[in-house]
mmCIF file of C-alpha atoms in Angstrom:
data_model
loop_
_atom_site.group_PDB
_atom_site.id
_atom_site.type_symbol
_atom_site.label_atom_id
_atom_site.label_comp_id
_atom_site.label_asym_id
_atom_site.label_seq_id
_atom_site.Cartn_x
_atom_site.Cartn_y
_atom_site.Cartn_z
ATOM 1 C CA MET A 1 -2.166 -12.565 44.416
ATOM 2 C CA TYR A 2 -2.139 -11.195 40.902
ATOM 3 C CA THR A 3 0.694 -12.585 38.791
ATOM 4 C CA ALA A 4 1.781 -12.803 35.180
ATOM 5 C CA ARG A 5 0.205 -16.270 35.033
ATOM 6 C CA LYS A 6 -3.254 -14.610 35.058
ATOM 7 C CA LYS A 7 -2.419 -12.942 31.725
ATOM 8 C CA ILE A 8 -2.598 -16.335 29.940
ATOM 9 C CA GLN A 9 -5.806 -18.323 29.748
ATOM 10 C CA LYS A 10 -5.259 -21.562 27.858
ATOM 11 C CA GLU A 11 -7.822 -24.202 27.020
ATOM 12 C CA LYS A 12 -8.494 -26.734 29.748
ATOM 13 C CA GLY A 13 -5.616 -29.076 30.414
ATOM 14 C CA LEU A 14 -3.024 -27.173 28.378
ATOM 15 C CA GLU A 15 0.022 -25.610 29.976
ATOM 16 C CA PRO A 16 1.541 -22.431 28.514
ATOM 17 C CA SER A 17 4.930 -22.727 26.850
ATOM 18 C CA GLU A 18 8.020 -20.940 28.126
ATOM 19 C CA PHE A 19 7.720 -18.336 25.354
ATOM 20 C CA GLU A 20 4.070 -17.658 26.210
ATOM 21 C CA ASP A 21 5.071 -17.209 29.848
ATOM 22 C CA SER A 22 7.693 -14.654 28.841
ATOM 23 C CA VAL A 23 5.139 -12.719 26.725
ATOM 24 C CA ALA A 24 2.659 -12.750 29.615
ATOM 25 C CA GLN A 25 5.389 -11.553 31.973
ATOM 26 C CA ALA A 26 6.183 -8.694 29.569
ATOM 27 C CA PHE A 27 2.504 -7.628 29.552
ATOM 28 C CA PHE A 28 2.391 -7.879 33.341
ATOM 29 C CA ASP A 29 5.556 -5.776 33.743
ATOM 30 C CA LEU A 30 4.269 -3.201 31.257
ATOM 31 C CA GLU A 31 0.980 -2.954 33.123
ATOM 32 C CA ASN A 32 2.712 -2.435 36.476
ATOM 33 C CA SER A 33 5.395 -0.011 35.297
ATOM 34 C CA ASN A 34 3.410 2.299 32.995
ATOM 35 C CA GLN A 35 0.550 4.253 34.583
ATOM 36 C CA GLU A 36 -0.845 5.363 31.199
ATOM 37 C CA LEU A 37 -1.291 1.773 30.028
ATOM 38 C CA LYS A 38 -2.338 0.270 33.350
ATOM 39 C CA SER A 39 -6.082 0.785 32.878
ATOM 40 C CA ASP A 40 -5.966 -0.437 29.268
ATOM 41 C CA LEU A 41 -3.906 -3.559 29.977
ATOM 42 C CA LYS A 42 -5.732 -4.504 33.180
ATOM 43 C CA ASP A 43 -8.387 -6.548 31.362
ATOM 44 C CA LEU A 44 -6.125 -7.928 28.630
ATOM 45 C CA TYR A 45 -5.206 -11.589 28.575
ATOM 46 C CA ILE A 46 -3.896 -13.808 25.803
ATOM 47 C CA ASN A 47 -4.692 -17.304 24.593
ATOM 48 C CA ASN A 48 -1.557 -18.044 22.623
ATOM 49 C CA ALA A 49 1.726 -16.494 21.477
ATOM 50 C CA ILE A 50 3.828 -17.696 18.542
ATOM 51 C CA GLN A 51 7.249 -16.534 17.418
ATOM 52 C CA MET A 52 7.765 -16.497 13.631
ATOM 53 C CA ASP A 53 10.779 -15.949 11.415
ATOM 54 C CA VAL A 54 10.223 -13.260 8.806
ATOM 55 C CA ALA A 55 12.381 -11.784 6.037
ATOM 56 C CA GLY A 56 16.067 -11.868 6.743
ATOM 57 C CA ASN A 57 17.170 -12.336 10.313
ATOM 58 C CA ARG A 58 14.062 -10.789 11.852
ATOM 59 C CA LYS A 59 11.422 -12.337 14.064
ATOM 60 C CA ALA A 60 7.811 -11.427 14.771
ATOM 61 C CA VAL A 61 5.509 -12.349 17.631
ATOM 62 C CA VAL A 62 1.876 -13.219 16.889
ATOM 63 C CA ILE A 63 -0.360 -12.863 19.939
ATOM 64 C CA HIS A 64 -3.816 -14.443 19.988
ATOM 65 C CA VAL A 65 -6.392 -12.461 21.970
ATOM 66 C CA PRO A 66 -9.954 -13.682 22.607
ATOM 67 C CA TYR A 67 -12.438 -12.276 20.106
ATOM 68 C CA ARG A 68 -14.602 -10.652 22.777
ATOM 69 C CA LEU A 69 -11.626 -8.561 23.964
ATOM 70 C CA ARG A 70 -10.798 -7.394 20.455
ATOM 71 C CA LYS A 71 -13.558 -4.797 20.354
ATOM 72 C CA ALA A 72 -12.286 -3.055 23.492
ATOM 73 C CA PHE A 73 -8.734 -2.778 22.174
ATOM 74 C CA ARG A 74 -9.613 -1.782 18.619
ATOM 75 C CA LYS A 75 -10.451 1.741 19.735
ATOM 76 C CA ILE A 76 -7.024 2.340 21.258
ATOM 77 C CA HIS A 77 -4.825 4.159 18.744
ATOM 78 C CA ARG A 78 -1.600 6.065 18.774
ATOM 79 C CA PRO A 79 -2.076 9.854 18.685
ATOM 80 C CA ARG A 80 -1.332 11.490 15.326
ATOM 81 C CA THR A 81 1.410 13.620 16.893
ATOM 82 C CA ARG A 82 3.393 10.492 17.734
ATOM 83 C CA THR A 83 3.349 8.945 14.272
ATOM 84 C CA LEU A 84 6.384 8.957 12.023
ATOM 85 C CA THR A 85 4.479 10.871 9.348
ATOM 86 C CA ALA A 86 3.701 13.716 11.751
ATOM 87 C CA VAL A 87 7.309 13.831 12.922
ATOM 88 C CA HIS A 88 8.600 13.969 9.328
ATOM 89 C CA ASP A 89 6.088 16.723 8.500
ATOM 90 C CA GLY A 90 7.300 18.690 11.508
ATOM 91 C CA ILE A 91 10.931 18.257 10.460
ATOM 92 C CA LEU A 92 10.035 19.430 6.950
ATOM 93 C CA GLU A 93 8.387 22.593 8.280
ATOM 94 C CA ASP A 94 11.423 23.278 10.490
ATOM 95 C CA VAL A 95 13.885 22.799 7.613
ATOM 96 C CA VAL A 96 12.157 25.355 5.359
ATOM 97 C CA TYR A 97 11.285 27.702 8.246
ATOM 98 C CA PRO A 98 11.393 31.190 6.784
ATOM 99 C CA ALA A 99 9.097 30.006 3.986
ATOM 100 C CA GLU A 100 5.740 28.313 4.347
ATOM 101 C CA ILE A 101 4.718 25.093 2.650
ATOM 102 C CA VAL A 102 1.694 25.799 0.440
ATOM 103 C CA GLY A 103 1.364 22.401 -1.231
ATOM 104 C CA LYS A 104 2.620 18.845 -1.208
ATOM 105 C CA ARG A 105 2.427 16.135 -3.875
ATOM 106 C CA VAL A 106 3.677 12.572 -3.841
ATOM 107 C CA ARG A 107 4.831 11.116 -7.154
ATOM 108 C CA TYR A 108 5.312 7.377 -7.586
ATOM 109 C CA ARG A 109 7.648 6.148 -10.295
ATOM 110 C CA LEU A 110 7.205 2.918 -12.220
ATOM 111 C CA ASP A 111 10.075 1.320 -10.314
ATOM 112 C CA GLY A 112 8.258 1.983 -7.017
ATOM 113 C CA ALA A 113 10.371 4.950 -5.954
ATOM 114 C CA LYS A 114 8.519 7.757 -4.237
ATOM 115 C CA ILE A 115 9.357 11.432 -4.748
ATOM 116 C CA ILE A 116 7.740 14.133 -2.656
ATOM 117 C CA LYS A 117 7.256 17.542 -4.275
ATOM 118 C CA ILE A 118 6.999 20.394 -1.811
ATOM 119 C CA PHE A 119 5.641 23.725 -3.027
ATOM 120 C CA LEU A 120 6.933 26.731 -1.107
ATOM 121 C CA ASP A 121 5.358 30.163 -0.751
ATOM 122 C CA PRO A 122 6.292 32.230 -3.846
ATOM 123 C CA LYS A 123 6.491 35.401 -1.727
ATOM 124 C CA GLU A 124 9.642 34.023 -0.068
ATOM 125 C CA ARG A 125 11.266 33.055 -3.378
ATOM 126 C CA ASN A 126 14.027 35.699 -3.159
ATOM 127 C CA ASN A 127 14.965 34.595 0.370
ATOM 128 C CA THR A 128 14.896 30.831 -0.166
ATOM 129 C CA GLU A 129 15.632 30.025 -3.825
ATOM 130 C CA TYR A 130 19.371 29.641 -3.319
ATOM 131 C CA LYS A 131 18.734 27.325 -0.316
ATOM 132 C CA LEU A 132 16.627 24.697 -2.097
ATOM 133 C CA GLU A 133 19.484 22.228 -2.629
ATOM 134 C CA THR A 134 20.452 22.617 1.022
ATOM 135 C CA PHE A 135 16.862 21.956 2.121
ATOM 136 C CA THR A 136 16.797 18.798 -0.003
ATOM 137 C CA ALA A 137 20.101 17.493 1.368
ATOM 138 C CA VAL A 138 19.204 18.195 4.999
ATOM 139 C CA TYR A 139 15.774 16.561 4.762
ATOM 140 C CA ARG A 140 17.188 13.513 2.964
ATOM 141 C CA ARG A 141 19.814 13.159 5.690
ATOM 142 C CA LEU A 142 17.321 13.512 8.549
ATOM 143 C CA CYS A 143 14.418 11.466 7.179
ATOM 144 C CA GLY A 144 15.834 9.374 4.328
ATOM 145 C CA LYS A 145 13.194 10.564 1.848
ATOM 146 C CA ASP A 146 13.717 12.101 -1.593
ATOM 147 C CA VAL A 147 12.205 15.575 -1.766
ATOM 148 C CA VAL A 148 12.026 18.194 -4.524
ATOM 149 C CA PHE A 149 11.307 21.794 -3.556
ATOM 150 C CA GLU A 150 9.515 24.022 -6.070
ATOM 151 C CA TYR A 151 7.437 27.161 -6.263
ATOM 152 C CA PRO A 152 3.895 26.902 -7.631
ATOM 153 C CA VAL A 153 3.315 28.334 -11.084
ATOM 154 C CA ALA A 154 0.930 31.285 -10.951
ATOM 155 C CA GLU A 155 -2.037 30.751 -13.269
ATOM 156 C CA ASN A 156 -3.433 33.781 -15.063
ATOM 157 C CA ALA A 157 -7.111 33.442 -15.843
#
């Protein structure tokens, strides 16, 4: 029978720790409960799992996977639509809806702060100019990022 114990392959003579058993059980449960991940996790097994303390009160788990399995799992990535950046970009487009975003610049200050400049379509200036402060406040509240909305300066050649 296939059990969570098959997800750990230790060196000869070594028994897995209780924590490693719990990590293997989590992989086993994830494989059996999620049909999307089942084929990807079927061949995965671990050699070792270590729990580390990191900044503050947080903990991290380091999982050691055999080198020959690494190549198979390196190609598995999260789709762009599910990343936080894509979600924040979608929220930004929804916040400024009547206008279109024609440009975006990120400015880094010396103290490490990051300010995003969003350039809106100048054709919609009359409809959106009085809403710029509202756009900034709503986006800051939803995403926690500082944003400045502007209209691009038309260059005459």
